PDB file of C-alpha atoms and ligand atoms in Angstrom:
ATOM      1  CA  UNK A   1     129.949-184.031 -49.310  1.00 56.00           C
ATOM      2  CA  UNK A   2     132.364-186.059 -47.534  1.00 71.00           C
ATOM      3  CA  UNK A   3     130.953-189.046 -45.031  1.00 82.00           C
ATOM      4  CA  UNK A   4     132.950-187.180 -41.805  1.00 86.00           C
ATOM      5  CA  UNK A   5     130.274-183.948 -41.271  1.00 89.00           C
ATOM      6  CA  UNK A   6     127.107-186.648 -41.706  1.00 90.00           C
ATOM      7  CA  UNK A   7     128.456-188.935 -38.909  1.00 91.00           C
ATOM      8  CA  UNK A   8     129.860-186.967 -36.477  1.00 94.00           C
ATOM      9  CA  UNK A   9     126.648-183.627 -36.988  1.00 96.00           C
ATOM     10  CA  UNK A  10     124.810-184.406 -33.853  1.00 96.00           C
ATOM     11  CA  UNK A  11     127.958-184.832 -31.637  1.00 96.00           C
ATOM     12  CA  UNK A  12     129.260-181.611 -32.706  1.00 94.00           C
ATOM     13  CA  UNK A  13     126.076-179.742 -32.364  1.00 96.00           C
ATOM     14  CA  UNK A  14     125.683-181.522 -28.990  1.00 97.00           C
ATOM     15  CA  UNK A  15     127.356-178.156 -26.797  1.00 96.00           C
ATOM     16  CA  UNK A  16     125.728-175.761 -29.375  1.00 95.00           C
ATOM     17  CA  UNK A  17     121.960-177.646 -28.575  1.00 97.00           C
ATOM     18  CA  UNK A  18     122.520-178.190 -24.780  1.00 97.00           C
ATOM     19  CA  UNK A  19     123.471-174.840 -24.486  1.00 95.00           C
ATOM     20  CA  UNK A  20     119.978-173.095 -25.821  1.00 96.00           C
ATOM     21  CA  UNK A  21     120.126-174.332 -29.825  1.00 98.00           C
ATOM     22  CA  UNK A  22     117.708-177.424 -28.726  1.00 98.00           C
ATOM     23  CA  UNK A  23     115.292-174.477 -26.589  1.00 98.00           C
ATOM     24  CA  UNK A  24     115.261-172.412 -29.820  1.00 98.00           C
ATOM     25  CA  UNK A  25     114.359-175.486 -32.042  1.00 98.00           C
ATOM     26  CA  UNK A  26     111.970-176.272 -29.283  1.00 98.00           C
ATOM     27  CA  UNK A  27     109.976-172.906 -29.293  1.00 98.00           C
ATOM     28  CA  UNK A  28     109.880-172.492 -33.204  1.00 98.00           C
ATOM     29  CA  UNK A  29     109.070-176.625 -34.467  1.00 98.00           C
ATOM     30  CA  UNK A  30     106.073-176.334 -32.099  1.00 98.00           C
ATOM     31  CA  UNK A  31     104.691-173.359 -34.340  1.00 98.00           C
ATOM     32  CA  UNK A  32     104.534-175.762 -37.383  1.00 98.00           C
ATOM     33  CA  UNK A  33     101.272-176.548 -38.402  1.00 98.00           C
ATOM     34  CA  UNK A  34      99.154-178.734 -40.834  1.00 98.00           C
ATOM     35  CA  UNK A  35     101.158-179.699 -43.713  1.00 98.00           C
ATOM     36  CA  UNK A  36     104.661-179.048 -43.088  1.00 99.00           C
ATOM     37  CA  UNK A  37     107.645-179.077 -45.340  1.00 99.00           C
ATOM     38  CA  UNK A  38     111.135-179.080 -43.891  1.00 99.00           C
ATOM     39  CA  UNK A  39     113.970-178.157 -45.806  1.00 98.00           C
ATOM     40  CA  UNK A  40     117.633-180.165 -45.149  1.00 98.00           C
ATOM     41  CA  UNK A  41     116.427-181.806 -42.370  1.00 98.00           C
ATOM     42  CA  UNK A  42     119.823-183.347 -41.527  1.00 98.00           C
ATOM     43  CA  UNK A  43     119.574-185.788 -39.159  1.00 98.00           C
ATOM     44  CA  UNK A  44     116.164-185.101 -37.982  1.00 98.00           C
ATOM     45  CA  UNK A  45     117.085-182.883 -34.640  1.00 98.00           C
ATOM     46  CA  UNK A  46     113.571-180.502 -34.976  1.00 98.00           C
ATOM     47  CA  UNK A  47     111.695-184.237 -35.340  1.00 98.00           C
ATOM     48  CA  UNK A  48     110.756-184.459 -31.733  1.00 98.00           C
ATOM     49  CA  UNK A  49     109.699-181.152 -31.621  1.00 98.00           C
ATOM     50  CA  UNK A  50     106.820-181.183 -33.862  1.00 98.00           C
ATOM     51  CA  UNK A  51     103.424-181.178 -32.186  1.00 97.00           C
ATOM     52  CA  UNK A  52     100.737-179.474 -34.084  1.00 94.00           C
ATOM     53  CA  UNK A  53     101.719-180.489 -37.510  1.00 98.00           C
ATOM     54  CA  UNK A  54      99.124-183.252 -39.668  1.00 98.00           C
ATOM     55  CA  UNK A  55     102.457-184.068 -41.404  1.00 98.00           C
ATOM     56  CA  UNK A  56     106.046-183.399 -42.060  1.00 98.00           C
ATOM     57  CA  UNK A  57     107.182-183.945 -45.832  1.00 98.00           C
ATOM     58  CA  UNK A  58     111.063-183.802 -44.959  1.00 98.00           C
ATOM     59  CA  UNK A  59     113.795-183.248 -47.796  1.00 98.00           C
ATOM     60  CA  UNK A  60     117.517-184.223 -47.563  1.00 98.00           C
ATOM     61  CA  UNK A  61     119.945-184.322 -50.188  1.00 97.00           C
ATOM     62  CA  UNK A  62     122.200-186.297 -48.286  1.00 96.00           C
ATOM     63  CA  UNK A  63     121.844-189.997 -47.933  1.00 96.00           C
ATOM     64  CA  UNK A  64     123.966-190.767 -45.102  1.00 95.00           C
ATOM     65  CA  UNK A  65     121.966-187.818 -43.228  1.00 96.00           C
ATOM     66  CA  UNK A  66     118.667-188.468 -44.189  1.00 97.00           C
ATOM     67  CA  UNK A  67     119.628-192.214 -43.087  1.00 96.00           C
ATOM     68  CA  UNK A  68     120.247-190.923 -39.333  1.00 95.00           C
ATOM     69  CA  UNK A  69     117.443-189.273 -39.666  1.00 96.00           C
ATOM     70  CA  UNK A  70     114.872-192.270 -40.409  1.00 96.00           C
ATOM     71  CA  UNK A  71     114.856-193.533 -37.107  1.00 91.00           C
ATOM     72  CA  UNK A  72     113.976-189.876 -35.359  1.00 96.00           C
ATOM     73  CA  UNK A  73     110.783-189.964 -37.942  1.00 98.00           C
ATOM     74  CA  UNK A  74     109.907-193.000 -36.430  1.00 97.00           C
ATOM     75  CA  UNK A  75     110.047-191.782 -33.120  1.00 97.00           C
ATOM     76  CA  UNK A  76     108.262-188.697 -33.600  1.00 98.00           C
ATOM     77  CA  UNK A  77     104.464-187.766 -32.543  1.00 97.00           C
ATOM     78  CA  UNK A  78     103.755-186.885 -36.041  1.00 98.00           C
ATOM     79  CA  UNK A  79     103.717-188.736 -39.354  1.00 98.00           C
ATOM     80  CA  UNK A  80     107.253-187.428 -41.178  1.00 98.00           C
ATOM     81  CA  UNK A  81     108.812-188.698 -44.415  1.00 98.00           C
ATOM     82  CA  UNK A  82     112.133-188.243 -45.679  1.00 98.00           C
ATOM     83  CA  UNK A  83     112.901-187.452 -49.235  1.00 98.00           C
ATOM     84  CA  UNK A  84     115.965-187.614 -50.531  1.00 98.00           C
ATOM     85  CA  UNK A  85     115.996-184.413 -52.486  1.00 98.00           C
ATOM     86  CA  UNK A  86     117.502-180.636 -52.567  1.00 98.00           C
ATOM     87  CA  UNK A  87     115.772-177.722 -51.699  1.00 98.00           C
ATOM     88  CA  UNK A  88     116.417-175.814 -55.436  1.00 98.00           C
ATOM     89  CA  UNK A  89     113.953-178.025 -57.463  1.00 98.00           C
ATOM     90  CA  UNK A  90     111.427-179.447 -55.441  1.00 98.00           C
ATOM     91  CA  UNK A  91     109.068-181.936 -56.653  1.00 98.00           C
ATOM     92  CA  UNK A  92     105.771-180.384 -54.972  1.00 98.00           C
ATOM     93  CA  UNK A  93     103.025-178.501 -56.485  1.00 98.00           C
ATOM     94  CA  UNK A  94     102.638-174.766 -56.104  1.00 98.00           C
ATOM     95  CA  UNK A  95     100.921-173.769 -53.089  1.00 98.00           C
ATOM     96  CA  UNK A  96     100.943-177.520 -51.409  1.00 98.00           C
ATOM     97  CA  UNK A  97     102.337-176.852 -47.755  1.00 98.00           C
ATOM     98  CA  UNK A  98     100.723-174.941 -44.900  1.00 98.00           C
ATOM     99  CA  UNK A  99     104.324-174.305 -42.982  1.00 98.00           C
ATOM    100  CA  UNK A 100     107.723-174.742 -44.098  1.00 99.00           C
ATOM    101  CA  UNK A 101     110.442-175.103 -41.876  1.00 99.00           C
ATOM    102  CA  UNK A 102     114.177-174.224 -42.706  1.00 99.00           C
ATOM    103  CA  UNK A 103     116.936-174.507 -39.768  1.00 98.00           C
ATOM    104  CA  UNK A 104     120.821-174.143 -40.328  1.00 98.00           C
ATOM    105  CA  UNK A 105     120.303-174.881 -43.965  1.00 98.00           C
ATOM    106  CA  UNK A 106     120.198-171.737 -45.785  1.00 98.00           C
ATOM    107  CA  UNK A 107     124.185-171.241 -45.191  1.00 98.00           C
ATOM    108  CA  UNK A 108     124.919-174.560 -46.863  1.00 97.00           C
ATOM    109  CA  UNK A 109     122.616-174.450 -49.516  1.00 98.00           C
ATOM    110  CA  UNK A 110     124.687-173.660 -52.698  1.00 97.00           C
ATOM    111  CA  UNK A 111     121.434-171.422 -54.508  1.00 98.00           C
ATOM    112  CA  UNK A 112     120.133-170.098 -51.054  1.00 98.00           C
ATOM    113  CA  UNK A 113     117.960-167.650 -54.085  1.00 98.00           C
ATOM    114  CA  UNK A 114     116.447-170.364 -55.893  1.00 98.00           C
ATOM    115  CA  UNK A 115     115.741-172.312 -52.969  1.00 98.00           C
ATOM    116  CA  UNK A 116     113.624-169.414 -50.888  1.00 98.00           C
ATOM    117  CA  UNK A 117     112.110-169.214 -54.516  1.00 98.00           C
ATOM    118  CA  UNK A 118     110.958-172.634 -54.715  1.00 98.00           C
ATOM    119  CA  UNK A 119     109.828-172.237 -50.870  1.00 98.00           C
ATOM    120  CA  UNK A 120     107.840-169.417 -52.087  1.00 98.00           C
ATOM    121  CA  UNK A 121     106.290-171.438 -54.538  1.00 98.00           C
ATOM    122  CA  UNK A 122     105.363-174.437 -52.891  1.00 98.00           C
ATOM    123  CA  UNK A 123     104.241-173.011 -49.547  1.00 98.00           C
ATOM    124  CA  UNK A 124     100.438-171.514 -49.807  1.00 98.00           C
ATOM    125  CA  UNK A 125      99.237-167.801 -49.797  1.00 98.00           C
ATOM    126  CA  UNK A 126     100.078-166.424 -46.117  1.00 97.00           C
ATOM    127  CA  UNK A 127     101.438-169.522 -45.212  1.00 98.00           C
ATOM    128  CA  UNK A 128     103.745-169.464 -42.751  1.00 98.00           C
ATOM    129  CA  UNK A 129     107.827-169.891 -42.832  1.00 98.00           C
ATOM    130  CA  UNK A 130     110.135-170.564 -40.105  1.00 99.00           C
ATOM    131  CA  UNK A 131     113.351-169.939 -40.042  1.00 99.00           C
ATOM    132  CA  UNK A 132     116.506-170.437 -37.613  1.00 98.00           C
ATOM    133  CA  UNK A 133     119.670-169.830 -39.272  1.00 98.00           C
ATOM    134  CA  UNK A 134     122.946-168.004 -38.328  1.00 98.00           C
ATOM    135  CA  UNK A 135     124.415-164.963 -40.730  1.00 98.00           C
ATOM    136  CA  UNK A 136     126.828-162.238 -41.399  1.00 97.00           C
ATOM    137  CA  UNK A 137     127.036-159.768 -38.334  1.00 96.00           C
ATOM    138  CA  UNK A 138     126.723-156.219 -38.769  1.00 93.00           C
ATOM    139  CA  UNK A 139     129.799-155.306 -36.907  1.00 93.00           C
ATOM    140  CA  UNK A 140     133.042-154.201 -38.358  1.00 93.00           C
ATOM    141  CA  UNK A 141     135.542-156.769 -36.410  1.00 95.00           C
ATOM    142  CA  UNK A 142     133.121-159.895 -36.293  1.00 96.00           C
ATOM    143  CA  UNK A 143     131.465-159.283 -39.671  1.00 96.00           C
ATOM    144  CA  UNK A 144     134.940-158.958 -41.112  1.00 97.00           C
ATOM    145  CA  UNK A 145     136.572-162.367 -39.601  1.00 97.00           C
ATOM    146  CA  UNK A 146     133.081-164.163 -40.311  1.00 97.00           C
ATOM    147  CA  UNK A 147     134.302-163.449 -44.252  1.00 97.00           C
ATOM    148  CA  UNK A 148     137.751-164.064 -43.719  1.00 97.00           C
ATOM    149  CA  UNK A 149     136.665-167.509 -42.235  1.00 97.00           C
ATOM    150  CA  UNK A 150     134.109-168.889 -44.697  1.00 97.00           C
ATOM    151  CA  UNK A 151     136.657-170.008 -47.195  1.00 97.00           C
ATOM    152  CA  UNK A 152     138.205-173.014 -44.866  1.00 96.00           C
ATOM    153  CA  UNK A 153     134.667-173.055 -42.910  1.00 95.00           C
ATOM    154  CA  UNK A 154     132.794-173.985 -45.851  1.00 94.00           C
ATOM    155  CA  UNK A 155     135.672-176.839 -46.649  1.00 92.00           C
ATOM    156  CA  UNK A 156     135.379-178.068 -43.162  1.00 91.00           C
ATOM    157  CA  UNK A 157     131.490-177.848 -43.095  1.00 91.00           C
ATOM    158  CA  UNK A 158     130.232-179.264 -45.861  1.00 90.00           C
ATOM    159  CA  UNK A 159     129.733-175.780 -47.487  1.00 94.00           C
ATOM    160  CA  UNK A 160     128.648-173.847 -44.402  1.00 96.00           C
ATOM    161  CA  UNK A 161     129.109-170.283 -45.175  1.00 97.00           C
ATOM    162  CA  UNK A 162     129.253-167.786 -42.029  1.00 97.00           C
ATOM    163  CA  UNK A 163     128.853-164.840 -44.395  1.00 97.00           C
ATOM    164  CA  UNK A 164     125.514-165.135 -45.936  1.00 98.00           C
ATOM    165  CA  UNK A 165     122.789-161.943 -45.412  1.00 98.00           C
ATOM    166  CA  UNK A 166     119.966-164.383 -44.774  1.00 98.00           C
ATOM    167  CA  UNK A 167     117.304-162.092 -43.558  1.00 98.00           C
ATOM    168  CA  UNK A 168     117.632-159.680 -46.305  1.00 98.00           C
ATOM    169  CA  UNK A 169     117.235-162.632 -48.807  1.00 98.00           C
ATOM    170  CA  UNK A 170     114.414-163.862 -47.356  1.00 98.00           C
ATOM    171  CA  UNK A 171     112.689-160.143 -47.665  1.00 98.00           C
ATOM    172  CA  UNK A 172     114.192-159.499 -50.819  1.00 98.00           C
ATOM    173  CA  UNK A 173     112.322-162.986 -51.846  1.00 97.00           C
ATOM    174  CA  UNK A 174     108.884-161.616 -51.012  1.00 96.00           C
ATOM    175  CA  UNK A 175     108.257-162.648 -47.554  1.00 98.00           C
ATOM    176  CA  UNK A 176     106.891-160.479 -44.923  1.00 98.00           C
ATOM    177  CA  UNK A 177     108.590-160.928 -41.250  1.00 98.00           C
ATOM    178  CA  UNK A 178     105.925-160.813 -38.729  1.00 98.00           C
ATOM    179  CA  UNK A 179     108.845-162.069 -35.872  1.00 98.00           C
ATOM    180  CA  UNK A 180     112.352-161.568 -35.590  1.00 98.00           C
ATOM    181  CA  UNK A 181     114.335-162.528 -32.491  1.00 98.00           C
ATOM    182  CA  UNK A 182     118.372-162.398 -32.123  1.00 97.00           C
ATOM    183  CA  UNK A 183     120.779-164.756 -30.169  1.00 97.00           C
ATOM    184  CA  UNK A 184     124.443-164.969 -29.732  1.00 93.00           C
ATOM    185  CA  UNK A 185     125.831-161.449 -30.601  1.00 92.00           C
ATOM    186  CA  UNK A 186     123.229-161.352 -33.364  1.00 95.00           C
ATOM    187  CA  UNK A 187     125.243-164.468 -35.128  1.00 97.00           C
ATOM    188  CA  UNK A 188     121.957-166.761 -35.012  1.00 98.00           C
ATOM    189  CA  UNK A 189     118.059-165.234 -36.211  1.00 98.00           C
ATOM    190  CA  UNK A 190     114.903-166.593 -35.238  1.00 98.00           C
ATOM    191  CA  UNK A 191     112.825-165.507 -38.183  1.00 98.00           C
ATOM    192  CA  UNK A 192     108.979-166.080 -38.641  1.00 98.00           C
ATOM    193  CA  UNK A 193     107.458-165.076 -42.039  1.00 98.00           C
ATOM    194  CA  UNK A 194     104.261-164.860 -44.273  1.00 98.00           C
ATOM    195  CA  UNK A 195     104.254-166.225 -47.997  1.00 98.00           C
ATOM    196  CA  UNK A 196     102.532-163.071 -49.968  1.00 92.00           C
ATOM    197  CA  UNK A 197     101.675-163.676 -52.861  1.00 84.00           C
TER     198      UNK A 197
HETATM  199  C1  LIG B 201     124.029-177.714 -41.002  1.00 82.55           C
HETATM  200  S1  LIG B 201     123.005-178.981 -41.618  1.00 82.55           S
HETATM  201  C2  LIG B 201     121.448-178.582 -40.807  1.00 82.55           C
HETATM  202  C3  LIG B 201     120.555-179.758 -40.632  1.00 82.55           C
HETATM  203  C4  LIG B 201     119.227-179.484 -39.916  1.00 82.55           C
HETATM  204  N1  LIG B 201     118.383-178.597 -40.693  1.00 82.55           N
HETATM  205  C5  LIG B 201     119.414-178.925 -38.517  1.00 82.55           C
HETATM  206  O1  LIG B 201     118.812-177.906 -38.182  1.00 82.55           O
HETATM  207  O2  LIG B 201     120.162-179.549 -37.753  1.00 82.55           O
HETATM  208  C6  LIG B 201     122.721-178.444 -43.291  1.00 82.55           C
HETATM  209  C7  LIG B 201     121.865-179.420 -44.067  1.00 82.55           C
HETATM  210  O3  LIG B 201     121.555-178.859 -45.339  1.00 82.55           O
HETATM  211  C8  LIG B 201     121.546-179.915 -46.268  1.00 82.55           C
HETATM  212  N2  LIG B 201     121.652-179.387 -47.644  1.00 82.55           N
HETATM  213  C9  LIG B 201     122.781-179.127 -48.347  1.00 82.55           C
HETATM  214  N3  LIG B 201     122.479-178.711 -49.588  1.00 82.55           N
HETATM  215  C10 LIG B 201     121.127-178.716 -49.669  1.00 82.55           C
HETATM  216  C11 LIG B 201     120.202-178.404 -50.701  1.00 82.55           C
HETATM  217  N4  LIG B 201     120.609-178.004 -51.905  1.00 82.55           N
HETATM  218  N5  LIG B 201     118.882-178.540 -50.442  1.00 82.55           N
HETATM  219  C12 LIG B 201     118.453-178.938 -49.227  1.00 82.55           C
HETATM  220  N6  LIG B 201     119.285-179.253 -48.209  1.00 82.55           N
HETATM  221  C13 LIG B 201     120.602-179.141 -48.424  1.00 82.55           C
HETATM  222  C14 LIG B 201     122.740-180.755 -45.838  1.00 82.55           C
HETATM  223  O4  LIG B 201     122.723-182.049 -46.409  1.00 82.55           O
HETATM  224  C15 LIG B 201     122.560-180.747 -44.326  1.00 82.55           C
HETATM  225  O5  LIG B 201     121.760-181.790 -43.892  1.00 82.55           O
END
């Protein structure tokens, strides 16, 4: 990863948030409750949001991110920690976490599979999973220049792909969607899920 998308993430998601993102984050954080996990936390933008949770384990892979991030944690209503770690092998027992959170992450992450495994793993029966992350359109024009965009996206955002079916990953995983909502032409899901196991 290249220092540029670290320093300048919260200044280019600063349109994106003021113009409903930050609501979004808002509605879904406050649903996070007892022992929380959140996956690629970035630079810590759902921190002020959590209000219910006992504690936030975060993880970030990225030092200069999880750095920015430090002083949201501080700031925050609830204890959070941030390890610097990726989502694919996480160092947590099976069933340890009430609620794991996941926001904009599952696009970057380069084994989006092994990571909703791990998730899976780590997150107790019937737990709960929220998710906000954007993905492939089903729509012939927009679903077609989402692919033919990912290649230079992905080089310009630290791996970002626009063309990932997250939704049917996360089913195909073993979760059950109890909550779906759509924004923005469909490009960005609001999804909450149960861990079955
Ligand atoms: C677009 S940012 C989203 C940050 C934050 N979740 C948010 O909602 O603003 C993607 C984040 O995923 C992190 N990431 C990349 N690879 C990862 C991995 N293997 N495991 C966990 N996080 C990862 C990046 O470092 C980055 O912080």
């Amino acid at each position: 990863m290249g220092i540029w998308f670290p320093k300048l993430y919260d200044s280019l998601m600063g349109p994106l948030e003021r113009r409903g993102v930050q609501g979004i984050r808002k509605n879904l954080i406050q649903k996070a409750q007892g022992y929380v996990l959140e996956i690629g936390s970035g630079t810590g933008l759902n921190f002020p949001f959590y209000l219910q949770a006992e504690q936030v384990i975060a993880i970030e892979p990225e030092p200069l991110m999880r750095k920015q991030s430090l002083s949201r944690a501080t700031q925050s209503r609830v204890p959070i920690e941030v390890m610097l770690t990726g989502a694919e092998e996480l160092p947590f027992s099976d069933n340890s976490f009430d609620t794991v959170v996941v926001t904009l992450v599952l696009c970057t992450i380069p084994d989006p599979q092994k990571a909703l495994e791990e998730i899976r793993r780590v997150c107790k029966p019937n737990g709960q999973v929220l998710l906000f992350e954007h993905v492939k359109v089903n729509h012939p024009v927009l679903g077609r220049m989402q692919e033919w965009m990912t290649p230079v996206w992905k080089r310009l955002c630290d791996g970002c792909h626009l063309n990932r079916n997250t939704l049917e990953l996360v089913k195909q995983t073993g979760f059950r969607v109890t909550s779906l909502e759509r924004h923005y032409r469909n490009i960005f899901l609001v999804i909450e899920a149960v861990n079955r196991k």
